[in-house]
Short mmCIF file of C-alpha atoms in Angstrom, two decimals:
data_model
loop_
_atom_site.label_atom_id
_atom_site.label_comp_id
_atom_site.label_asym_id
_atom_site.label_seq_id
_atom_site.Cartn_x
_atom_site.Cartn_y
_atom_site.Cartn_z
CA UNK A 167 0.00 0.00 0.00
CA UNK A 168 2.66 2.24 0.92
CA UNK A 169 4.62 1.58 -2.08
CA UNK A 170 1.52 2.06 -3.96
CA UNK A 171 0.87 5.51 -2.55
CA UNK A 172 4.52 6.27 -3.63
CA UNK A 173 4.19 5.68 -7.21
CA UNK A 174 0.77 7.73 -7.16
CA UNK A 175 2.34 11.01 -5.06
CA UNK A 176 5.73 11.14 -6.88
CA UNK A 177 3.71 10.95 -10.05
CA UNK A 178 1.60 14.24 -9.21
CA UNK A 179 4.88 15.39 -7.80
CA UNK A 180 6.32 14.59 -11.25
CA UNK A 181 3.47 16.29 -12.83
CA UNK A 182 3.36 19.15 -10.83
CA UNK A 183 6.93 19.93 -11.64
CA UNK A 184 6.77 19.81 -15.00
CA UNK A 185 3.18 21.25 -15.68
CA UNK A 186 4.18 24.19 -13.62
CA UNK A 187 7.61 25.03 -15.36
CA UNK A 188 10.09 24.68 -12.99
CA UNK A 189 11.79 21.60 -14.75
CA UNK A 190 13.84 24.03 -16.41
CA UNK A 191 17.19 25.16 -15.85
CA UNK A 192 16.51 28.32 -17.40
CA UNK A 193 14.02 28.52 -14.57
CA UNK A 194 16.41 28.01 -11.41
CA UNK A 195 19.29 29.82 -12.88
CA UNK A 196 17.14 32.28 -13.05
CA UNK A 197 15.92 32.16 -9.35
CA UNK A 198 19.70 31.79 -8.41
CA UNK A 199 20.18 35.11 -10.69
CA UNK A 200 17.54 36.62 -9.16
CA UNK A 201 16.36 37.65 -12.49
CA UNK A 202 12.88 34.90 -12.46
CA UNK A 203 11.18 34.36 -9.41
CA UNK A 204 8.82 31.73 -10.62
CA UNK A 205 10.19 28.90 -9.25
CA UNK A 206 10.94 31.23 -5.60
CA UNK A 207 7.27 32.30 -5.58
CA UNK A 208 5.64 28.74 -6.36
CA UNK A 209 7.72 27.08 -3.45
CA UNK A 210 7.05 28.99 -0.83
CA UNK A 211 3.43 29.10 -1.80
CA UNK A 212 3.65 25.75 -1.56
CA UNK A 213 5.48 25.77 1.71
CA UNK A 214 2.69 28.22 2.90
CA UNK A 215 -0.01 26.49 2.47
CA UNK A 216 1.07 22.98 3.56
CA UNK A 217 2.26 24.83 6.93
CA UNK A 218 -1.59 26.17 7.19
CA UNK A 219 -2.89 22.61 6.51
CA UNK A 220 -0.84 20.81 8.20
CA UNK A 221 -0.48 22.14 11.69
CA UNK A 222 -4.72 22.44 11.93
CA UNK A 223 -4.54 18.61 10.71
CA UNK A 224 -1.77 17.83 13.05
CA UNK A 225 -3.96 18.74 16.34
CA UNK A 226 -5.85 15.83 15.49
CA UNK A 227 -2.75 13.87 15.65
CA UNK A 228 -3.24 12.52 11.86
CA UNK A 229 -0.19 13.75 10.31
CA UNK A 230 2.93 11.63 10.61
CA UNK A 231 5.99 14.73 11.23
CA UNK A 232 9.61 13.64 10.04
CA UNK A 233 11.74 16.01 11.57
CA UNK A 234 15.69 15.78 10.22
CA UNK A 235 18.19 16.40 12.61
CA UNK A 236 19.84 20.28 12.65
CA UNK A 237 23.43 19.65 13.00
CA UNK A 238 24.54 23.02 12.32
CA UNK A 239 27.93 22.59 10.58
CA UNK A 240 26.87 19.41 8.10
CA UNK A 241 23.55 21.25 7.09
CA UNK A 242 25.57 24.51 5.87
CA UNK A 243 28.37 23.53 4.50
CA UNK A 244 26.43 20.75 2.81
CA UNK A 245 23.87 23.36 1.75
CA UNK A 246 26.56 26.01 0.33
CA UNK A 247 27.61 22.51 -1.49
CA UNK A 248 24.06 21.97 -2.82
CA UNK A 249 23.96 25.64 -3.77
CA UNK A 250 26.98 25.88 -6.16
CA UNK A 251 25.75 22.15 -7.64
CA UNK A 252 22.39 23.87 -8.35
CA UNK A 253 23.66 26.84 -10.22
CA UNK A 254 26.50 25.01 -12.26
CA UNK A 255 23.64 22.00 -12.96
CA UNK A 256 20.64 24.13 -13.56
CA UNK A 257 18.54 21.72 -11.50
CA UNK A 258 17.98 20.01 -8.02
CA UNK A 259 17.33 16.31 -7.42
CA UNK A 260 13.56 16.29 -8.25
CA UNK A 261 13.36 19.16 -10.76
CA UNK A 262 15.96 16.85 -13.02
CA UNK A 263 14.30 14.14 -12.76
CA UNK A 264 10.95 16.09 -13.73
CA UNK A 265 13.00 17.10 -16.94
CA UNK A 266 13.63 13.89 -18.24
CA UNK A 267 10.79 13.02 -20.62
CA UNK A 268 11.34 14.93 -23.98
CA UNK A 269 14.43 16.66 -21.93
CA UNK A 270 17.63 15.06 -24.54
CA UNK A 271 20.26 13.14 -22.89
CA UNK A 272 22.38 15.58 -21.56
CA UNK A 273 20.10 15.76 -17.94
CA UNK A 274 20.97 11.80 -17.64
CA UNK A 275 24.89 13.42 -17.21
CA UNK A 276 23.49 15.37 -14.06
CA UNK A 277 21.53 12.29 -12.72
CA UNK A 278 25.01 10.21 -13.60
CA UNK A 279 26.84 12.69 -11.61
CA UNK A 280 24.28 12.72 -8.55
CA UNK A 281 25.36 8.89 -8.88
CA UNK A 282 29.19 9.76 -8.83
CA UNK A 283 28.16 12.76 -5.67
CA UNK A 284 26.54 10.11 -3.57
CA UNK A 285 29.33 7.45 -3.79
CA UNK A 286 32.09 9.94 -2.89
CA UNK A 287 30.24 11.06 0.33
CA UNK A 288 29.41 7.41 1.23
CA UNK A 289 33.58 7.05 0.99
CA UNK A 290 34.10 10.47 2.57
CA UNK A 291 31.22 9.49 5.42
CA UNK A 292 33.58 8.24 7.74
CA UNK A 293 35.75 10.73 8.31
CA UNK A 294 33.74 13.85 7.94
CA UNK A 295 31.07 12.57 10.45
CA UNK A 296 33.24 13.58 13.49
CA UNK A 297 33.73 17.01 11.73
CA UNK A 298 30.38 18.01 10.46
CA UNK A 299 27.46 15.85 12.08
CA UNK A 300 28.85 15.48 15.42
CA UNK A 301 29.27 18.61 16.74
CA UNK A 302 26.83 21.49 17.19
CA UNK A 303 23.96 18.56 16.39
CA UNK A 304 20.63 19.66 18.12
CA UNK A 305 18.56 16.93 17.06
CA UNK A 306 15.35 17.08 15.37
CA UNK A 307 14.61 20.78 16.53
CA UNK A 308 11.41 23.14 15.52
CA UNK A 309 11.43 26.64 15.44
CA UNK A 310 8.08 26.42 18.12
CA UNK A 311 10.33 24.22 20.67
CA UNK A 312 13.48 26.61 19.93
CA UNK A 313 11.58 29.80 20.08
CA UNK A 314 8.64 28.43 23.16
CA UNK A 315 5.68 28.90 20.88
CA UNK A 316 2.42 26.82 20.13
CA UNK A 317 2.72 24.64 17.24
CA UNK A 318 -0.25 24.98 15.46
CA UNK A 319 -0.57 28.76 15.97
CA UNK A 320 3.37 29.22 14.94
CA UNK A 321 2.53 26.67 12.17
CA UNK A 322 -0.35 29.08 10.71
CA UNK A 323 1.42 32.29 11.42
CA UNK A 324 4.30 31.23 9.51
CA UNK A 325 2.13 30.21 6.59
CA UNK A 326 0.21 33.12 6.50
CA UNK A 327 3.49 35.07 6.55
CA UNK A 328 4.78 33.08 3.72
CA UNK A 329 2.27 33.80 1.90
CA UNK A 330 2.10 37.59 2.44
CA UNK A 331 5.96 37.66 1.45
CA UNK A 332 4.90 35.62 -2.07
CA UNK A 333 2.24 38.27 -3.06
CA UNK A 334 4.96 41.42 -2.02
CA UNK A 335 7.36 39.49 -4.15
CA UNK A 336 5.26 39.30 -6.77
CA UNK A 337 3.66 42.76 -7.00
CA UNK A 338 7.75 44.64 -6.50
CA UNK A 339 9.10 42.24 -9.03
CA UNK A 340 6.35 41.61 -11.96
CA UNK A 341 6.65 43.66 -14.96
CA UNK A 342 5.10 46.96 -14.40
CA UNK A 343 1.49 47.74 -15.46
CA UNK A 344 1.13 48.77 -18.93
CA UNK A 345 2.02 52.37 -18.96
CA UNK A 346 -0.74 55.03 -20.16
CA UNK A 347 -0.19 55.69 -23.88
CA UNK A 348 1.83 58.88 -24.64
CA UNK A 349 -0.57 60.46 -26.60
CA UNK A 350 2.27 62.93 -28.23
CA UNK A 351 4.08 60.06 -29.82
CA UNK A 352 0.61 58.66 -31.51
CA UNK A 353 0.93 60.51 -34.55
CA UNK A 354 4.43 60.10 -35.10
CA UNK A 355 4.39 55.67 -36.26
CA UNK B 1 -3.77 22.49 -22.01
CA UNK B 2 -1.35 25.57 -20.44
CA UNK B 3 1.38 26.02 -18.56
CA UNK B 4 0.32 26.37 -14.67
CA UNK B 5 1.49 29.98 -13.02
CA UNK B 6 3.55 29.99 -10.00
CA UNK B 7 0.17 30.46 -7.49
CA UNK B 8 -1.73 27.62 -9.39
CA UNK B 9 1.32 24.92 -9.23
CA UNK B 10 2.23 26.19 -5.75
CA UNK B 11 -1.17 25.46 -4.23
CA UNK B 12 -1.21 22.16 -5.60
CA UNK B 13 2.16 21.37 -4.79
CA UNK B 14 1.34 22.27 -0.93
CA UNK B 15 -2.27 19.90 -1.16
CA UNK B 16 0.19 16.98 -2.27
CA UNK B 17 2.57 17.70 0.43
CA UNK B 18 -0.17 17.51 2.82
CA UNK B 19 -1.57 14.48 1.40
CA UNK B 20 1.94 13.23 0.97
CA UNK B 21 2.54 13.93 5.23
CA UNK B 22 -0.97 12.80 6.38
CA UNK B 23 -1.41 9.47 4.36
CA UNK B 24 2.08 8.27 4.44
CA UNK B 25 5.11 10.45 5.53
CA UNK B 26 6.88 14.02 4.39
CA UNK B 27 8.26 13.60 0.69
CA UNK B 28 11.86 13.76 -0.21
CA UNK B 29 14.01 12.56 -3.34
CA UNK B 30 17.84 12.33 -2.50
CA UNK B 31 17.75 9.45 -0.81
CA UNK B 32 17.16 7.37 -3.27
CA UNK B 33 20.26 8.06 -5.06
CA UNK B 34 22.70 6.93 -2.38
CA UNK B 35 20.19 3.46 -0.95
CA UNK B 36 19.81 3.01 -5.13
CA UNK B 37 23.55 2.27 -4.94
CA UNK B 38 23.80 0.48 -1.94
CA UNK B 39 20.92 -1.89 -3.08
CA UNK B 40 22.81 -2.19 -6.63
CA UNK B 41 26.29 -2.57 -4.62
CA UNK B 42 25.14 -4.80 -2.35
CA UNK B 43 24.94 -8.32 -4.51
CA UNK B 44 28.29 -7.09 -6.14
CA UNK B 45 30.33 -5.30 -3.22
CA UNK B 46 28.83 -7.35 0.09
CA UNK B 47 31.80 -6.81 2.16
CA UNK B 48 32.05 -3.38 0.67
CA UNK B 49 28.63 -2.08 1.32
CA UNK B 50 28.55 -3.70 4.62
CA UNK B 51 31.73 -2.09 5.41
CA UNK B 52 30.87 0.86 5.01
CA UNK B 53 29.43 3.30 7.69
CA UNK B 54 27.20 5.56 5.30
CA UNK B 55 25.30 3.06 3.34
CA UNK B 56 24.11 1.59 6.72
CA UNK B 57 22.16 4.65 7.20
CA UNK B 58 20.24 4.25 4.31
CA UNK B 59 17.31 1.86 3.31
CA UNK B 60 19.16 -0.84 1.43
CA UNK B 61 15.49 -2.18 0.51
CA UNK B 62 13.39 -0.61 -2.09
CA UNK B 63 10.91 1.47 -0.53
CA UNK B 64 8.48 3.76 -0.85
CA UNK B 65 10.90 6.71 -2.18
CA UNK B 66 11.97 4.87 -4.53
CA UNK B 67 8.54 4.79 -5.95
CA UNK B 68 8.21 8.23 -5.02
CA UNK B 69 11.50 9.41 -6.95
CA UNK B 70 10.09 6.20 -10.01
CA UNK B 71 6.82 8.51 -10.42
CA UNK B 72 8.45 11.70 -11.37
CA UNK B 73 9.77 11.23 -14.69
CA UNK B 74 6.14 9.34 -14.95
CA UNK B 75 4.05 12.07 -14.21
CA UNK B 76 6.31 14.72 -15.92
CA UNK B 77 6.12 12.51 -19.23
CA UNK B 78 1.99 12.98 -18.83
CA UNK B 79 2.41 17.13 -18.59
CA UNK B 80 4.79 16.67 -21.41
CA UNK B 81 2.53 14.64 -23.28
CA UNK B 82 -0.57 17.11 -22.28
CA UNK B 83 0.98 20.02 -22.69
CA UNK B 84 0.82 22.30 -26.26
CA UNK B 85 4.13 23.48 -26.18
CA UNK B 86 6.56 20.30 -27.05
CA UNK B 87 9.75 22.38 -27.01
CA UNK B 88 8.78 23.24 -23.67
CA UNK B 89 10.83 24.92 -21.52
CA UNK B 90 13.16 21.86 -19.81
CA UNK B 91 14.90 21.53 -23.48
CA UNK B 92 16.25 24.82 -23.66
CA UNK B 93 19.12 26.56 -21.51
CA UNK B 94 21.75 23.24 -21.29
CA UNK B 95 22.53 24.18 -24.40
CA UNK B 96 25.35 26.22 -23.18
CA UNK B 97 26.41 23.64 -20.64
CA UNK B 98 28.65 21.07 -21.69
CA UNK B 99 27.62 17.27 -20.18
CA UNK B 100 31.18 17.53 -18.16
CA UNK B 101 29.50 20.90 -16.44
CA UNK B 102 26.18 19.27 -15.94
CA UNK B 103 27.52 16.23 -14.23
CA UNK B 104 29.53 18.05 -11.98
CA UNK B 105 26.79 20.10 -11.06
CA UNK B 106 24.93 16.72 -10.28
CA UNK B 107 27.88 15.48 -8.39
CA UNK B 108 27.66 18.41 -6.13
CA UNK B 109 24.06 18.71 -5.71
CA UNK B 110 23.62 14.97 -4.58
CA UNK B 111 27.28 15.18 -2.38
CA UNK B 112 25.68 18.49 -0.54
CA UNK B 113 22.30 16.96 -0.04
CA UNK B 114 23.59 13.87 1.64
CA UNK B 115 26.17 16.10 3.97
CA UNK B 116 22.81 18.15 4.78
CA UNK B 117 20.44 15.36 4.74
CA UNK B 118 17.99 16.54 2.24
CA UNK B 119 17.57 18.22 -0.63
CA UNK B 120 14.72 21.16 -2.00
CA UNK B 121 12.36 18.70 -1.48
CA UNK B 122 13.32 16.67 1.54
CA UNK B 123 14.75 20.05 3.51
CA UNK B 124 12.73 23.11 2.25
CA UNK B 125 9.41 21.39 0.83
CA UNK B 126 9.06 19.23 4.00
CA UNK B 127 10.89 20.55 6.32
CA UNK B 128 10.52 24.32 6.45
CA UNK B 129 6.19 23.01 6.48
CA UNK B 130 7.35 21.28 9.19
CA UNK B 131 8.79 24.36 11.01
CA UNK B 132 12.40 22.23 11.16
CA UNK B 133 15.09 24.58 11.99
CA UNK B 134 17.42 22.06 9.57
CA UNK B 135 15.08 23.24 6.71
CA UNK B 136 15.43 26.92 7.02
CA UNK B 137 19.16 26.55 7.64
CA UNK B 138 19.52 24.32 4.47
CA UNK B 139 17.60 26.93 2.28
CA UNK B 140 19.13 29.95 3.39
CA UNK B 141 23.13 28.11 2.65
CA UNK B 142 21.42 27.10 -0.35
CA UNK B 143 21.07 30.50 -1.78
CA UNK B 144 24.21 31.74 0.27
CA UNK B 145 26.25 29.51 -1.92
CA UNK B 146 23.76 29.43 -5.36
CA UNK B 147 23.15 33.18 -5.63
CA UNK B 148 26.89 33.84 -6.20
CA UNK B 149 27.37 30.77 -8.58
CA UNK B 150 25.01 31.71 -10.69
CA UNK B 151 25.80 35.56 -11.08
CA UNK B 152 29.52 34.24 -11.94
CA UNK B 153 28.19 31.79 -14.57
CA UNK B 154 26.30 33.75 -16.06
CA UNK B 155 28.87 36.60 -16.58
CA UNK B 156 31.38 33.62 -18.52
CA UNK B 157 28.24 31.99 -20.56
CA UNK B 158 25.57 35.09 -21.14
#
């Protein structure tokens, strides 16, 4: 059943993705640019509303949490890492793998090299875990148990915050309104 | 049928994650790339894989994110299919990346997301719904370190 459900989510995941146009590398480059915030605007609506669905949902104690551990050091560098992969790739793990279909063969060299990324850190595992898990590790820590909120109410606030920040975003960067015709410059065409 | 706008794809995007956390657990994708290997090493390499510390954090059984990470391509090929515009968007812009640049990319994408434990789905998708301070961390290092990239690349290839 639960393999079933798999197939069925990652294929509206997979769908989602590519319907929406952020299977593109033109797309994140862009967001990385900060030139096309299409792909920065649809996450963290989608980030928004799952936080105001899911905390509600979660009083009822029907939603199954999977907190990952914050070990400070580990997290950053590895997300710096992830960063620089992003904007030399063009794409993140599930984005790529959106772009397949109809994509051409060069995205199988990024999923070869995600491959190739995962071995060397298996290899590397050992010795960095001291280094960069270890230390500084807090566990699986919230921002309500860090901060001494409520759940649900941070939960909503947050998303309702998110959300607000998306529709800013959008209104300071979308191309401006079409401007009022110069009417001295009609006659001149 | 149309391309969706940012609003339209996030909303669904967030219903799925909620599905995704209420019916079964929070989504993520990098994962499967290093328990793929272990569970293709494993027949060949069994001293190897055993051996080694990393791969026994991983499910070396096929799960449900391997499904999970199976049903992309397969739901991406339906938009494709469904869609009007066949030289849609994910064909265009690699053109200026060579395959040695692209799999490098790939190499670090998947060698950060293990060191982090989770990728754009797994850290920021998930986890920043799930209020995890790992999640907001991750995305923030993310652009920290993608933001620059970028600016640089695209000063050497327009």
């Amino acid at each position: 059943m639960e393999l079933l459900l798999g197939l069925v989510i990652g294929t509206a995941f997979g769908f989602i993705l590519r319907r929406s146009g952020v299977a593109s590398n033109a797309c994140i480059r862009g967001a990385l640019s900060l030139t096309d915030f299409h792909m920065l605007k649809l996450l963290l609506t989608a980030v928004g509303v799952t936080l105001i669905l899911v905390f509600p949902l979660s009083t009822l104690g029907i939603v199954n949490f999977s907190i990952k551990s914050t070990y400070v050091l580990g997290v950053v560098i590895g997300g710096l890492i992830f960063g620089v992969g992003v904007a030399v790739a063009g794409f993140c793990p599930g984005t790529v793998l959106a772009a397949l279909p109809g994509g051409g063969r060069r995205f199988w060299w990024a999923v070869a090299g995600g491959f190739a990324g995962s071995f060397a850190y298996a290899l590397l595992y050992e010795p960095l875990e001291p280094l960069l898990i270890r230390p500084l590790n807090f566990g699986k820590l919230t921002l309500p148990e860090l901060l001494g909120l409520d759940p649900a109410l941070t939960g909503v606030g947050t998303g309702i915050l998110l959300l607000a920040a998306v529709v800013l975003l959008d209104r300071v960067t979308s191309p401006k309104q079409m401007q009022i015709p110069d009417l001295s410059q009609i006659g001149r065409r | 049928m149309r391309q969706w706008t940012w609003w339209q794809g996030g909303i669904a995007l967030g219903i799925l994650s909620t599905l995704s956390m209420v019916l079964v657990r929070p989504m993520g994708v990098s994962t499967f790339f290093p328990s793929t290997l272990g569970i293709v090493l494993k027949p060949l390499f069994p001293r190897f894989v055993e051996a080694n510390a990393y791969f026994q954090t991983v499910p070396l059984t096929i799960g449900w994110e391997h499904l999970l990470v199976l049903g992309i391509p397969l739901g991406a090929f339906l938009a494709y299919k469904l869609s009007d515009d066949k030289s849609s968007a994910a064909g265009t812009g690699l053109a200026t990346t060579s395959p040695l640049l692209t799999f490098t990319g790939g190499f670090l994408i998947l060698f950060g997301a293990r060191m982090a434990g989770g990728c754009t789905t797994g850290h920021v998708l998930s986890g920043m719904s799930q209020l995890s301070v790992a999640g907001f961390l991750f995305a923030t290092a993310v652009f920290a370190g993608g933001i620059p990239t970028a600016m640089l690349l695209k000063r050497r290839l327009g």
